[in-house]
Short mmCIF file of C-alpha atoms in Angstrom, two decimals:
data_model
loop_
_atom_site.label_atom_id
_atom_site.label_comp_id
_atom_site.label_asym_id
_atom_site.label_seq_id
_atom_site.Cartn_x
_atom_site.Cartn_y
_atom_site.Cartn_z
CA MET V 1 42.57 -181.39 71.42
CA SER V 2 42.73 -181.53 75.18
CA GLU V 3 43.27 -185.04 76.40
CA ALA V 4 40.47 -185.53 78.91
CA THR V 5 40.41 -188.74 80.88
CA ASP V 6 38.11 -191.73 81.11
CA ASP V 7 37.07 -191.87 84.78
CA THR V 8 35.31 -195.24 84.61
CA THR V 9 37.57 -196.85 87.20
CA SER V 10 36.64 -196.55 90.89
CA ASP V 11 40.08 -197.70 92.11
CA PRO V 12 41.95 -194.56 93.26
CA GLU V 13 45.30 -196.33 92.82
CA ARG V 14 44.59 -197.42 89.26
CA PRO V 15 45.60 -194.94 86.52
CA LYS V 16 42.75 -193.34 84.63
CA ARG V 17 42.67 -194.18 80.93
CA ILE V 18 43.08 -192.00 77.87
CA GLN V 19 42.10 -193.45 74.48
CA ALA V 20 43.71 -191.47 71.67
CA SER V 21 44.46 -191.65 67.96
CA GLY V 22 47.19 -190.20 65.80
CA ALA V 23 48.98 -190.58 62.51
CA VAL V 24 52.23 -190.52 60.65
CA LEU V 25 51.20 -187.75 58.26
CA TRP V 26 53.27 -187.95 55.09
CA ARG V 27 53.61 -186.37 51.67
CA THR V 28 55.78 -186.87 48.63
CA GLY V 29 59.16 -185.31 49.29
CA ALA V 30 60.59 -182.43 47.29
CA THR V 31 63.07 -184.75 45.58
CA GLN V 32 60.63 -187.72 45.55
CA ALA V 33 63.51 -189.85 46.84
CA GLU V 34 61.74 -190.34 50.17
CA PRO V 35 58.53 -189.09 51.77
CA GLU V 36 58.38 -186.21 54.20
CA VAL V 37 56.73 -186.57 57.60
CA ALA V 38 54.95 -183.87 59.63
CA LEU V 39 55.94 -183.41 63.28
CA VAL V 40 54.39 -181.00 65.76
CA HIS V 41 56.05 -178.97 68.51
CA ARG V 42 54.27 -178.42 71.83
CA PRO V 43 55.58 -175.39 73.73
CA ARG V 44 54.23 -176.62 77.06
CA TYR V 45 56.60 -179.60 76.98
CA ASP V 46 59.09 -178.26 74.42
CA ASP V 47 58.87 -181.56 72.56
CA TRP V 48 58.42 -182.85 68.99
CA SER V 49 55.89 -185.60 68.42
CA LEU V 50 53.54 -187.21 65.92
CA PRO V 51 50.13 -185.49 65.76
CA LYS V 52 47.62 -187.20 68.04
CA GLY V 53 44.87 -186.60 70.55
CA LYS V 54 41.94 -187.97 72.51
CA ALA V 55 38.75 -189.15 70.83
CA ARG V 56 35.58 -187.25 71.64
CA PRO V 57 32.57 -189.10 73.08
CA GLY V 58 30.99 -191.23 70.35
CA GLU V 59 33.87 -190.62 67.93
CA THR V 60 35.57 -193.58 66.23
CA ARG V 61 39.33 -194.02 66.40
CA HIS V 62 39.55 -193.29 62.67
CA ALA V 63 37.59 -190.05 62.89
CA ALA V 64 39.66 -189.00 65.91
CA ALA V 65 42.90 -189.56 63.99
CA VAL V 66 41.74 -187.45 61.03
CA ARG V 67 40.34 -184.67 63.22
CA GLU V 68 43.39 -184.46 65.45
CA VAL V 69 45.77 -184.36 62.48
CA ALA V 70 43.68 -181.60 60.91
CA GLU V 71 43.56 -179.58 64.12
CA GLU V 72 47.26 -179.88 64.85
CA THR V 73 48.67 -179.52 61.32
CA GLY V 74 46.01 -177.76 59.21
CA VAL V 75 45.93 -180.78 56.84
CA ARG V 76 42.91 -183.05 56.47
CA PRO V 77 44.46 -186.36 55.42
CA VAL V 78 43.34 -189.64 53.91
CA LEU V 79 44.01 -192.66 56.11
CA ASN V 80 46.19 -195.50 54.86
CA ARG V 81 47.25 -198.57 56.81
CA LEU V 82 47.07 -199.19 60.54
CA LEU V 83 50.51 -198.90 62.16
CA GLY V 84 49.61 -200.21 65.60
CA GLU V 85 49.20 -199.02 69.19
CA VAL V 86 51.50 -197.74 71.88
CA ALA V 87 50.61 -197.50 75.56
CA TYR V 88 52.37 -195.68 78.37
CA THR V 89 51.66 -194.20 81.79
CA LEU V 90 51.83 -190.47 82.40
CA PRO V 91 53.10 -189.61 85.87
CA ALA V 92 51.03 -188.43 88.81
CA SER V 93 52.53 -184.97 88.35
CA VAL V 94 50.42 -184.56 85.19
CA PRO V 95 47.06 -182.89 86.01
CA GLY V 96 44.56 -185.67 86.65
CA GLY V 97 47.36 -188.24 86.78
CA PRO V 98 48.49 -190.90 86.93
CA LEU V 99 47.11 -191.56 83.45
CA ARG V 100 47.36 -194.68 81.31
CA LYS V 101 47.40 -193.58 77.67
CA THR V 102 46.82 -195.78 74.61
CA VAL V 103 47.32 -194.27 71.17
CA ARG V 104 46.40 -196.03 67.92
CA TYR V 105 48.35 -194.75 64.91
CA TYR V 106 47.66 -194.81 61.18
CA ALA V 107 49.63 -193.85 58.13
CA ALA V 108 47.88 -190.81 56.65
CA LYS V 109 48.61 -189.07 53.36
CA GLU V 110 48.38 -185.32 52.81
CA VAL V 111 45.80 -184.80 50.08
CA THR V 112 45.38 -181.02 50.23
CA GLU V 113 47.85 -178.23 50.79
CA ALA V 114 47.98 -177.17 54.40
CA ALA V 115 45.52 -174.45 55.33
CA GLU V 116 45.95 -172.08 58.22
CA ARG V 117 45.77 -174.10 61.42
CA PRO V 118 42.94 -173.46 63.87
CA ALA V 119 43.93 -171.51 66.96
CA ASP V 120 45.62 -174.02 69.23
CA ASP V 121 47.64 -173.36 72.36
CA GLU V 122 49.02 -176.92 72.44
CA VAL V 123 50.94 -176.79 69.14
CA ASP V 124 52.96 -173.77 68.04
CA GLN V 125 54.90 -175.24 65.11
CA VAL V 126 54.44 -177.84 62.37
CA SER V 127 57.48 -178.92 60.38
CA TRP V 128 58.03 -181.44 57.57
CA PHE V 129 61.14 -183.61 57.71
CA PRO V 130 62.53 -186.21 55.30
CA LEU V 131 61.70 -189.65 56.65
CA SER V 132 65.39 -190.43 57.23
CA GLU V 133 65.69 -187.38 59.53
CA ALA V 134 62.35 -187.44 61.34
CA ALA V 135 63.23 -190.07 63.96
CA ASP V 136 66.11 -187.95 65.30
CA ARG V 137 63.71 -185.03 65.78
CA LEU V 138 61.16 -186.99 67.82
CA SER V 139 61.34 -186.61 71.58
CA TYR V 140 59.87 -189.98 72.65
CA PRO V 141 60.84 -193.61 72.01
CA HIS V 142 57.22 -194.73 71.43
CA ASP V 143 56.88 -192.25 68.56
CA ARG V 144 60.09 -193.59 67.04
CA VAL V 145 58.66 -197.14 67.23
CA ILE V 146 55.63 -196.09 65.17
CA LEU V 147 57.77 -194.17 62.69
CA ARG V 148 60.00 -197.22 62.25
CA ARG V 149 56.95 -199.36 61.44
CA PHE V 150 55.91 -196.80 58.87
CA ALA V 151 59.38 -196.78 57.30
CA GLU V 152 59.58 -200.58 56.99
CA LEU V 153 57.17 -200.60 54.03
CA PRO V 154 56.46 -198.22 51.14
CA ALA V 155 54.58 -195.10 52.21
CA ASP V 156 52.05 -195.14 49.40
CA THR V 157 49.56 -197.99 49.27
CA ARG V 158 46.57 -199.26 47.34
CA THR V 159 43.62 -200.21 49.49
CA LEU V 160 40.59 -202.45 49.24
CA LEU V 161 37.77 -201.61 51.66
CA LEU V 162 35.74 -204.81 51.84
CA VAL V 163 32.34 -204.48 53.57
CA ARG V 164 29.80 -207.16 54.35
CA HIS V 165 26.30 -205.80 53.77
CA ALA V 166 24.47 -204.50 56.83
CA LYS V 167 21.54 -206.22 58.51
CA ALA V 168 18.53 -206.92 56.30
CA GLY V 169 16.20 -208.84 58.59
CA ARG V 170 15.19 -212.48 58.24
CA ARG V 171 14.73 -213.88 54.77
CA SER V 172 11.56 -215.66 55.93
CA ASP V 173 9.96 -212.29 56.72
CA TRP V 174 10.45 -210.97 53.18
CA ALA V 175 7.86 -211.97 50.57
CA GLY V 176 9.66 -210.66 47.48
CA PRO V 177 12.73 -211.89 45.58
CA ASP V 178 15.71 -212.21 47.90
CA GLY V 179 17.83 -209.95 45.70
CA LEU V 180 15.44 -207.09 46.48
CA ARG V 181 15.42 -207.59 50.26
CA PRO V 182 16.27 -204.17 51.78
CA LEU V 183 18.14 -203.20 54.88
CA SER V 184 16.31 -203.33 58.19
CA GLU V 185 16.19 -200.37 60.53
CA ALA V 186 19.26 -201.73 62.31
CA GLY V 187 20.96 -202.17 58.94
CA ARG V 188 20.26 -198.56 58.01
CA ARG V 189 21.91 -197.46 61.23
CA GLN V 190 24.94 -199.59 60.36
CA ALA V 191 25.09 -198.09 56.86
CA SER V 192 24.92 -194.60 58.35
CA ALA V 193 27.78 -195.41 60.74
CA LEU V 194 29.85 -196.79 57.85
CA SER V 195 29.30 -193.55 55.94
CA GLN V 196 31.15 -191.76 58.76
CA VAL V 197 34.18 -194.07 58.58
CA LEU V 198 34.64 -195.15 54.95
CA PRO V 199 35.18 -191.65 53.47
CA LEU V 200 38.16 -191.19 55.82
CA PHE V 201 40.07 -193.66 53.62
CA GLY V 202 39.27 -191.70 50.46
CA PRO V 203 37.75 -194.39 48.19
CA ASP V 204 37.40 -193.19 44.60
CA GLN V 205 35.32 -196.05 43.20
CA VAL V 206 32.51 -198.15 44.70
CA PHE V 207 31.33 -201.63 43.66
CA SER V 208 28.57 -203.81 45.08
CA ALA V 209 27.17 -207.27 44.65
CA PRO V 210 23.89 -206.81 42.72
CA ARG V 211 21.68 -207.02 45.80
CA THR V 212 19.53 -204.23 47.18
CA ARG V 213 20.90 -204.74 50.69
CA CYS V 214 24.49 -204.54 49.40
CA ARG V 215 23.90 -201.37 47.39
CA GLN V 216 22.05 -199.73 50.29
CA THR V 217 24.96 -200.46 52.61
CA VAL V 218 27.33 -198.25 50.59
CA GLU V 219 24.94 -195.81 48.87
CA GLN V 220 25.18 -193.22 51.63
CA THR V 221 28.97 -193.38 51.55
CA ALA V 222 28.98 -193.03 47.76
CA ALA V 223 26.69 -190.00 48.02
CA VAL V 224 29.02 -188.33 50.52
CA LEU V 225 31.90 -188.85 48.08
CA GLY V 226 29.96 -187.95 44.95
CA LEU V 227 30.47 -191.43 43.50
CA THR V 228 28.26 -193.99 41.75
CA VAL V 229 27.70 -197.51 43.09
CA HIS V 230 28.54 -199.97 40.29
CA ASP V 231 27.16 -203.51 40.26
CA GLU V 232 29.77 -206.26 40.28
CA PRO V 233 28.19 -209.73 39.83
CA LEU V 234 31.45 -211.51 40.68
CA LEU V 235 31.02 -210.33 44.29
CA SER V 236 27.75 -212.26 44.64
CA GLU V 237 27.15 -215.57 46.40
CA GLU V 238 26.00 -217.14 43.11
CA GLU V 239 29.09 -216.28 41.10
CA TYR V 240 31.91 -216.63 43.61
CA PRO V 241 31.59 -220.30 44.67
CA SER V 242 31.38 -221.55 41.08
CA ASP V 243 34.66 -219.91 40.02
CA PRO V 244 36.58 -218.11 42.78
CA ASP V 245 39.52 -217.41 40.47
CA ARG V 246 37.36 -215.14 38.31
CA THR V 247 36.51 -213.03 41.35
CA HIS V 248 40.14 -213.01 42.50
CA HIS V 249 41.27 -211.82 39.07
CA ARG V 250 38.64 -209.08 39.13
CA LEU V 251 39.83 -207.91 42.54
CA LEU V 252 43.36 -207.56 41.20
CA GLU V 253 42.01 -205.51 38.30
CA LEU V 254 40.21 -203.18 40.69
CA LEU V 255 43.25 -202.97 42.94
CA SER V 256 45.44 -201.82 40.07
CA SER V 257 42.89 -199.37 38.68
CA SER V 258 42.51 -197.09 41.71
CA PRO V 259 44.33 -196.09 44.91
CA THR V 260 41.32 -197.05 47.07
CA THR V 261 38.33 -199.18 46.09
CA LEU V 262 35.23 -199.78 48.22
CA LEU V 263 33.50 -203.16 47.76
CA CYS V 264 30.32 -204.51 49.35
CA SER V 265 29.68 -208.24 49.24
CA GLN V 266 27.98 -211.15 51.01
CA GLY V 267 28.70 -213.60 53.78
CA ALA V 268 29.59 -216.57 51.58
CA VAL V 269 32.13 -214.50 49.61
CA ILE V 270 34.12 -212.40 52.05
CA PRO V 271 35.94 -215.11 54.10
CA GLY V 272 37.26 -216.84 50.98
CA VAL V 273 38.34 -213.57 49.40
CA VAL V 274 40.10 -212.43 52.58
CA ARG V 275 41.90 -215.77 52.95
CA TRP V 276 43.07 -215.62 49.33
CA LEU V 277 44.28 -212.04 49.64
CA GLY V 278 46.05 -213.04 52.85
CA GLU V 279 48.16 -215.51 50.87
CA GLN V 280 49.85 -212.49 49.28
CA THR V 281 51.02 -211.10 52.66
CA ALA V 282 54.36 -209.27 52.88
CA ASP V 283 56.99 -210.40 55.39
CA GLY V 284 56.40 -208.97 58.84
CA VAL V 285 52.70 -208.23 58.29
CA ASN V 286 50.24 -209.96 60.59
CA PRO V 287 48.45 -212.60 58.51
CA VAL V 288 44.70 -212.80 58.25
CA PRO V 289 43.09 -215.51 60.42
CA GLU V 290 42.16 -218.87 58.93
CA ASP V 291 38.53 -218.17 59.81
CA PRO V 292 38.14 -214.43 59.03
CA PRO V 293 35.46 -212.61 61.06
CA ASN V 294 32.44 -211.84 58.92
CA LYS V 295 29.83 -209.92 60.91
CA LYS V 296 27.14 -208.00 59.00
CA GLY V 297 28.18 -204.39 58.60
CA SER V 298 31.83 -205.21 59.30
CA LEU V 299 34.80 -203.89 57.34
CA TRP V 300 38.17 -205.21 56.22
CA VAL V 301 40.81 -202.57 55.41
CA LEU V 302 43.37 -204.31 53.19
CA SER V 303 46.39 -202.24 52.17
CA PHE V 304 48.70 -203.36 49.36
CA HIS V 305 52.08 -202.56 47.86
CA PRO V 306 51.71 -199.71 45.32
CA THR V 307 52.92 -201.76 42.33
CA ARG V 308 52.15 -205.40 43.13
CA PRO V 309 49.39 -207.39 44.90
CA GLU V 310 51.34 -207.84 48.14
CA LEU V 311 49.33 -207.28 51.32
CA MET V 312 51.06 -204.78 53.62
CA GLY V 313 48.40 -203.95 56.18
CA VAL V 314 45.27 -205.61 57.62
CA GLU V 315 42.64 -204.09 59.88
CA HIS V 316 39.26 -205.61 60.70
CA ILE V 317 36.50 -203.39 62.07
CA SER V 318 33.66 -205.47 63.46
CA SER V 319 31.36 -202.46 63.65
CA ALA V 320 31.75 -198.90 62.43
CA GLU V 321 30.22 -197.82 65.73
CA ASP V 322 33.00 -199.47 67.77
CA TRP V 323 35.97 -197.56 69.20
#
């Protein structure tokens, strides 16, 4: 939980950089009228803040957010939508300073009762506050900005995790039926990296286009979660172009049937699906691009209103191995 610095710069006048992740950790309130938010107190600064901390070497921003929340609060959460980034400079009086700090925040739901926190000399108190009171308790304006973004939309969401299958090598190098073409070595590495990120969002059902390379992309994740990969023909390149509305209707069914659904599809399907889902975007949410990125092994995290198909959060991860 110490916030070590990135010393890649050779300019002594330029602030060193800290890359960190955190979360607005929330749970259903006692009266259910509004959610409660967890804040942490640091005795060294005598301040109240959102839980956060620096990523370890090789750790993704998502894994860092979950780990830091768990270490500071005793709760291992499930990630919801991306809330954005804040950046600020810590003064030269801070050890190692001046430091330029960037923190990426997520909404994160408590899914287990808090256990005893690990020994931690940075945080001495964790308290839950009703959302309407939490902002007044926070010590810093940048934390209040993130909390305000969280409060602008419903806390609970339904999420589609839409993955393009990982690398499978060239079709010309495969002698068998294309539907049986497996992942390449590079694709297996991508699938392994995805299995470190996707469970952090807590998917509880997994569907795949009926292709070996699609199933293999999410099989490791499903195994980690104890889930079965179900074939969904409407996610395939044969079915989607002939009748996109059938696939769109199926996506809405899956969205309404589970809090978080993991889907693996193909390159000719994902851009059209993402554009169509983007048409349902809520006011104030960044729209999806007209030409959605579609790299093999990439992931779209699409968060929706809990009771209607209105898109409330969009995050694109070009590679699960990226920061």
